[in-house]
PDB file of C-alpha atoms in Angstrom:
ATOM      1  CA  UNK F 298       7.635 -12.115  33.929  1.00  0.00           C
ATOM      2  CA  UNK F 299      10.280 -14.777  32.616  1.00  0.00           C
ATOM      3  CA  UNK F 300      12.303 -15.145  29.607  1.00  0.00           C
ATOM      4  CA  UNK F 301      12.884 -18.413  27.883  1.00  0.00           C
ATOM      5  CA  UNK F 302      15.655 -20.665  29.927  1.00  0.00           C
ATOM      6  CA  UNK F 303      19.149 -19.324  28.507  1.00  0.00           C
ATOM      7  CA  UNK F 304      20.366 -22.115  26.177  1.00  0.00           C
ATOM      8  CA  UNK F 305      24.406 -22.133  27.120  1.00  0.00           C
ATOM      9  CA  UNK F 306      23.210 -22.390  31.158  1.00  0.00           C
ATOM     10  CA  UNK F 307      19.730 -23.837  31.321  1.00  0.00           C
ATOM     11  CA  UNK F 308      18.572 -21.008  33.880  1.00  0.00           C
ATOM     12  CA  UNK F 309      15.586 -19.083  33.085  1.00  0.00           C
ATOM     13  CA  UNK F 310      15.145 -15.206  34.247  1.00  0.00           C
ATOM     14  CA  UNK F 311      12.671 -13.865  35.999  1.00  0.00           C
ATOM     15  CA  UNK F 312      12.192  -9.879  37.086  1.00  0.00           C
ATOM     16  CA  UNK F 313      11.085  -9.978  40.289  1.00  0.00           C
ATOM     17  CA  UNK F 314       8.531  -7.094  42.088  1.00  0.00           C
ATOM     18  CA  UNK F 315       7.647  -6.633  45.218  1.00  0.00           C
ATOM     19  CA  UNK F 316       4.221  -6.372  46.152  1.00  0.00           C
ATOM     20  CA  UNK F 317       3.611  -2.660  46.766  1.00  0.00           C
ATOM     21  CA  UNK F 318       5.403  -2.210  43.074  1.00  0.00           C
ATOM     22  CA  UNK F 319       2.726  -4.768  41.678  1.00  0.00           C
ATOM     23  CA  UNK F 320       0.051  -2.265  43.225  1.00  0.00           C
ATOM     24  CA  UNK F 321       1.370   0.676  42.398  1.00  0.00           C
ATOM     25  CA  UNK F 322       1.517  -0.886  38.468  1.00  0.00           C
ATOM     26  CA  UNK F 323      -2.008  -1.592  38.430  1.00  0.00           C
ATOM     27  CA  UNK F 324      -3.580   1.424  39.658  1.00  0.00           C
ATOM     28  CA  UNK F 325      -1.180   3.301  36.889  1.00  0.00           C
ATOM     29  CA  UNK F 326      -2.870   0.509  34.588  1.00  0.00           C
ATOM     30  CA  UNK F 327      -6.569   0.815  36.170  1.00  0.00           C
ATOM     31  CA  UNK F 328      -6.385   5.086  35.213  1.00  0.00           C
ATOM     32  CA  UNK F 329      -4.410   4.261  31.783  1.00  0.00           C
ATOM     33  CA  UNK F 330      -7.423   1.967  30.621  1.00  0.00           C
ATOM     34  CA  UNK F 331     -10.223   4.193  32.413  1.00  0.00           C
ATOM     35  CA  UNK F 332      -8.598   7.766  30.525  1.00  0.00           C
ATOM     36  CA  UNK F 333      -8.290   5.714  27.163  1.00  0.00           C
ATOM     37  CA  UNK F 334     -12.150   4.925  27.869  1.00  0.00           C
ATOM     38  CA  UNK F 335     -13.348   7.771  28.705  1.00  0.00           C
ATOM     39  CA  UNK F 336     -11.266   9.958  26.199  1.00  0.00           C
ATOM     40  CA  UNK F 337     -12.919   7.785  23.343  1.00  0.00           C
ATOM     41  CA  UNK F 338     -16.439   8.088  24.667  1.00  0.00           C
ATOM     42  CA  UNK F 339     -15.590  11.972  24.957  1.00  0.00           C
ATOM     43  CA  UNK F 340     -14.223  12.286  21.155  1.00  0.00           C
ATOM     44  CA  UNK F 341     -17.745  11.128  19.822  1.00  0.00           C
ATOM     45  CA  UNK F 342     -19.484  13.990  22.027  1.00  0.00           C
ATOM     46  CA  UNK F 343     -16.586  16.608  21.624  1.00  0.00           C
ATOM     47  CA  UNK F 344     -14.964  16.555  17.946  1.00  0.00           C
ATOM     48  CA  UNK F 345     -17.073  18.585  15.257  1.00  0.00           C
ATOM     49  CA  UNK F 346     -15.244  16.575  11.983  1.00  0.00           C
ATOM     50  CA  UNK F 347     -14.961  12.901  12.044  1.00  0.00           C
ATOM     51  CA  UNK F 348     -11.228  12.618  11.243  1.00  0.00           C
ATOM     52  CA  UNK F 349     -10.709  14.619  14.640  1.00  0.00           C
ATOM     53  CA  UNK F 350     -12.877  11.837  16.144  1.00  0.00           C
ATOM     54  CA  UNK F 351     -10.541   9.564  14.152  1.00  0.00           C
ATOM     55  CA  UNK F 352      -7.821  10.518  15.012  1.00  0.00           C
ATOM     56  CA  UNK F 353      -8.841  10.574  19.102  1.00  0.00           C
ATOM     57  CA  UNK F 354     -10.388   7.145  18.882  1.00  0.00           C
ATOM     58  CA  UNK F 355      -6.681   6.264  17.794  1.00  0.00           C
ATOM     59  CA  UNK F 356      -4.706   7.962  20.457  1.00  0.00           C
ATOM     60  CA  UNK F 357      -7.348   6.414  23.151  1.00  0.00           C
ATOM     61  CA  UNK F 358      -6.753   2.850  21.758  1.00  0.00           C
ATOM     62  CA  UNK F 359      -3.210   3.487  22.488  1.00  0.00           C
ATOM     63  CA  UNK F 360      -3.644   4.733  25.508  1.00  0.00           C
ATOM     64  CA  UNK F 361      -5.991   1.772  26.385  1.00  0.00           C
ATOM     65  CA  UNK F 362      -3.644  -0.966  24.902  1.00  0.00           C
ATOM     66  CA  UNK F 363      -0.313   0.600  27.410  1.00  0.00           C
ATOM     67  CA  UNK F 364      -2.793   0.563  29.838  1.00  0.00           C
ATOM     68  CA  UNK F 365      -3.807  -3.375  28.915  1.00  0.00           C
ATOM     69  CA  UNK F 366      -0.315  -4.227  29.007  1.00  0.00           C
ATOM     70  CA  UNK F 367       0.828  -2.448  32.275  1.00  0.00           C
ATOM     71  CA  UNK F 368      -1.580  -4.653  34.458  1.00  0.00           C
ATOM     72  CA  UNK F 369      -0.715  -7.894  31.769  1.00  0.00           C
ATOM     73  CA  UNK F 370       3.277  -7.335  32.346  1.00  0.00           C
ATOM     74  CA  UNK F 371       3.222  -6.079  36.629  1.00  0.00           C
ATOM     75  CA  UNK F 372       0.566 -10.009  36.593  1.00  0.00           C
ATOM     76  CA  UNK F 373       3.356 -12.171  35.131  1.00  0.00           C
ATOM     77  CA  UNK F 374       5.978 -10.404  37.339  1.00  0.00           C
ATOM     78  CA  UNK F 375       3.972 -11.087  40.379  1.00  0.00           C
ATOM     79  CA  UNK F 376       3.360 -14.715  39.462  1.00  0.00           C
ATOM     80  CA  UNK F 377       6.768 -15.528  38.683  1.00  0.00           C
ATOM     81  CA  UNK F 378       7.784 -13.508  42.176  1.00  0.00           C
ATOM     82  CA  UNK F 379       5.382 -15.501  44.126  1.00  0.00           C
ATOM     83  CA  UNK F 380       6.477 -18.723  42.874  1.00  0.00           C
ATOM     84  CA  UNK F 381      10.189 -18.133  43.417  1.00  0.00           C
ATOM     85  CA  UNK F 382       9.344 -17.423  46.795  1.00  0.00           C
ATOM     86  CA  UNK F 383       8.852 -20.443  48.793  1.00  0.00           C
ATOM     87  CA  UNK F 384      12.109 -21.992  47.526  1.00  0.00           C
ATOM     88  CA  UNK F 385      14.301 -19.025  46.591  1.00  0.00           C
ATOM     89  CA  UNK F 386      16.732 -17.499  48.225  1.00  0.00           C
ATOM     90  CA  UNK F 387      18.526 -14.061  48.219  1.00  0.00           C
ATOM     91  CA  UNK F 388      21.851 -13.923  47.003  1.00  0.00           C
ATOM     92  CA  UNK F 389      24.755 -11.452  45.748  1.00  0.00           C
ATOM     93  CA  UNK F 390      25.830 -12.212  42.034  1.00  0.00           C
ATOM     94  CA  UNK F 391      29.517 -11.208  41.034  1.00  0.00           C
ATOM     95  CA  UNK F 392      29.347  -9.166  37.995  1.00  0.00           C
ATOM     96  CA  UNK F 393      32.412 -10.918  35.861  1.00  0.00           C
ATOM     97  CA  UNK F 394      32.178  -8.260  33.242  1.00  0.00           C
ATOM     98  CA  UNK F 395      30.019  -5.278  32.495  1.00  0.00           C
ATOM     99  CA  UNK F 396      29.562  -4.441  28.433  1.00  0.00           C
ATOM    100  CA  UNK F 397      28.124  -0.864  27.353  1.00  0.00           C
ATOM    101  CA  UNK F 398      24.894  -1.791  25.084  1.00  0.00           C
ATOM    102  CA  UNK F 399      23.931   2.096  25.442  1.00  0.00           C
ATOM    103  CA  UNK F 400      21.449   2.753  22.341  1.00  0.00           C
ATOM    104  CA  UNK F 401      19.191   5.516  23.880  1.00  0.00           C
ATOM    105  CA  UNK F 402      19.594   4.885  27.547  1.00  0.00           C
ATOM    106  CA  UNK F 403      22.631   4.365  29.502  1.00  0.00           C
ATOM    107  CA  UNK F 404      22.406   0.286  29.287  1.00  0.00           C
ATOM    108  CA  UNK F 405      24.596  -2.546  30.448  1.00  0.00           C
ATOM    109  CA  UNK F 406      24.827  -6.280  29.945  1.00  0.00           C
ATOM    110  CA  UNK F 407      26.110  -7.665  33.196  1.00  0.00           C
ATOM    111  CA  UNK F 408      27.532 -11.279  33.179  1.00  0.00           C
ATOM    112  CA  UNK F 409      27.336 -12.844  36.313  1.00  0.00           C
ATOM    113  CA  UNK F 410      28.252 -16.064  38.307  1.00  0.00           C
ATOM    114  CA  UNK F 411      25.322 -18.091  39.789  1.00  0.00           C
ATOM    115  CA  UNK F 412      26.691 -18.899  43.411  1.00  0.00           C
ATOM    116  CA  UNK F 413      25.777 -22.705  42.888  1.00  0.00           C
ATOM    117  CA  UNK F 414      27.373 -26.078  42.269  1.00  0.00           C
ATOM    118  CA  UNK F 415      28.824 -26.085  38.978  1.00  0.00           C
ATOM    119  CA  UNK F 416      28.791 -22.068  38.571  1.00  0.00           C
ATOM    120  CA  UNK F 417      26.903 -21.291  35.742  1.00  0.00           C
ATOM    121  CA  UNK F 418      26.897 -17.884  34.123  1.00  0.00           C
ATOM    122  CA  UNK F 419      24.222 -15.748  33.053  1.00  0.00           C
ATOM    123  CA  UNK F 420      23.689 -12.401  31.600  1.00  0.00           C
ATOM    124  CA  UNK F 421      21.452  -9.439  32.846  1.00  0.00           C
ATOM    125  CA  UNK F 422      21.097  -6.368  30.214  1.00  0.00           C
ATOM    126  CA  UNK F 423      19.706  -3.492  32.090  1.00  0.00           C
ATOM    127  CA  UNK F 424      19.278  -0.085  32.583  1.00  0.00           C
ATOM    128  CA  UNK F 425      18.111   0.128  36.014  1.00  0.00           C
ATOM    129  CA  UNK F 426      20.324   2.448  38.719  1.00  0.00           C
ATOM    130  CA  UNK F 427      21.464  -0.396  40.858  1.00  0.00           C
ATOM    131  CA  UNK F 428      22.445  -2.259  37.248  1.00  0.00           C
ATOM    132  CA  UNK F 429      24.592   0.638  35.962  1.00  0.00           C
ATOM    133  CA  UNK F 430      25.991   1.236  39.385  1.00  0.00           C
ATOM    134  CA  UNK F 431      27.137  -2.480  39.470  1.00  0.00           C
ATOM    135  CA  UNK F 432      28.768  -1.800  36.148  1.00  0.00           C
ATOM    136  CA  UNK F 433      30.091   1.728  36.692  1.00  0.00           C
ATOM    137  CA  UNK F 434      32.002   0.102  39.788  1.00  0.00           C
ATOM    138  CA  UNK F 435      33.355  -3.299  37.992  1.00  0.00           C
ATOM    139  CA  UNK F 436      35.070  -5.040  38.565  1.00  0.00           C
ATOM    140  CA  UNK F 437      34.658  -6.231  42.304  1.00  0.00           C
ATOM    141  CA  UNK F 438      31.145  -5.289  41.982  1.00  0.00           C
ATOM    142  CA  UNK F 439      28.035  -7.192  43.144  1.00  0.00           C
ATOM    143  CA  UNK F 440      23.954  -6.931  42.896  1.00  0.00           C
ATOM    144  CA  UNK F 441      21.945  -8.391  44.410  1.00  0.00           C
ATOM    145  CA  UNK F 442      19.464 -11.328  43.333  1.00  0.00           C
ATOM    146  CA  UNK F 443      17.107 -14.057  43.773  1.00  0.00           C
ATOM    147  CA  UNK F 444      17.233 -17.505  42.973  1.00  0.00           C
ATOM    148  CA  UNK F 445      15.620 -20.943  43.169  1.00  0.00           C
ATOM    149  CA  UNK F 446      17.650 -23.889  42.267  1.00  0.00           C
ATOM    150  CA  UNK F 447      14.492 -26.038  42.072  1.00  0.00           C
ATOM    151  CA  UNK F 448      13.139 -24.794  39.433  1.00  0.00           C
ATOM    152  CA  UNK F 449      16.250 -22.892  37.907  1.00  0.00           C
ATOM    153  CA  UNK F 450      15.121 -19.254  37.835  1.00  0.00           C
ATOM    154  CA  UNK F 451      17.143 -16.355  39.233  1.00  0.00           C
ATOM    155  CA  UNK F 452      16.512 -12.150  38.604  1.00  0.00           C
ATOM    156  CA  UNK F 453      18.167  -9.153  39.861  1.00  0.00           C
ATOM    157  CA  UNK F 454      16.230  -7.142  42.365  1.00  0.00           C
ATOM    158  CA  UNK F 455      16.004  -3.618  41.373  1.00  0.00           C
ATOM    159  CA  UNK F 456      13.939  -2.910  44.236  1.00  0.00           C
ATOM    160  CA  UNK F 457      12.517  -4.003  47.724  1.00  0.00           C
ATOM    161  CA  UNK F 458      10.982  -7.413  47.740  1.00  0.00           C
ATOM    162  CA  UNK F 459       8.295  -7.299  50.837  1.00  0.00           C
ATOM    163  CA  UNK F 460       7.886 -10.761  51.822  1.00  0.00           C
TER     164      UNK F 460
END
């Protein structure tokens, strides 16, 4: 999945996933949709009063739409993986400064230097360990990334990238 290029450096974001993560999303997304299903069949053959069948039709359309959007979001982050690939390249970003966005999670907005000609910065607000690691240990810290100067998209790897 990618974000809109970042108007002050021109670089668009992408969250990268390896391809074991992608599967693992979609199977989570394949027994979301199939329980949201099934549970709304169910509620017409189960529920005596048709408010209970109501309100179980509703709770199985949620179910069904996080289920929807699981195998929707783990798609675009695949895509935008694969096509960073062939030119991309693995680097280490220096985080220049680490702010605390904490609402409900412990949350960080890391600004870091692209390792390129003219050494644009971006910004990365996350919550993931490696992210708030990377912050907890700034400054002289550094996470790891992707990027493809051909196409001007970069993202953080929170995890294993098979190739």
């Amino acid at each position: 999945m990618s974000t809109a290029p970042d108007p002050l450096s021109g670089w668009t974001q992408i969250d990268p996933i390896g391809r074991r993560s992608g599967v693992g999303h979609r199977v989570a997304a394949v027994v979301l949709t199939l329980g949201g299903v099934i549970g709304g069949v169910l509620s017409f053959r189960m529920a005596p009063e048709w408010w209970v069948v109501g309100l179980s039709l509703l709770g199985c359309a949620f179910i069904l739409l996080v289920g929807v959007s699981l195998w929707v979001n783990a798609a675009l982050r695949a895509k935008a993986t694969a096509e960073a690939r062939p030119n991309g390249r693995r680097v280490s970003l220096r985080v220049l400064l680490a702010e605390d966005i904490t609402d409900d999670m412990e949350t960080y907005r890391l600004h870091l230097r692209l390792p390129i000609e003219g050494a644009s910065i971006v910004q990365h607000a996350c919550s993931a360990r490696r992210c708030t690691d990377a912050a907890h240990e700034f400054p002289g810290s550094e996470v790891p990334a992707v990027i493809d100067e051909s196409r001007r998209v970069w993202g953080v790897l929170h995890g294993p990238i098979d190739d």
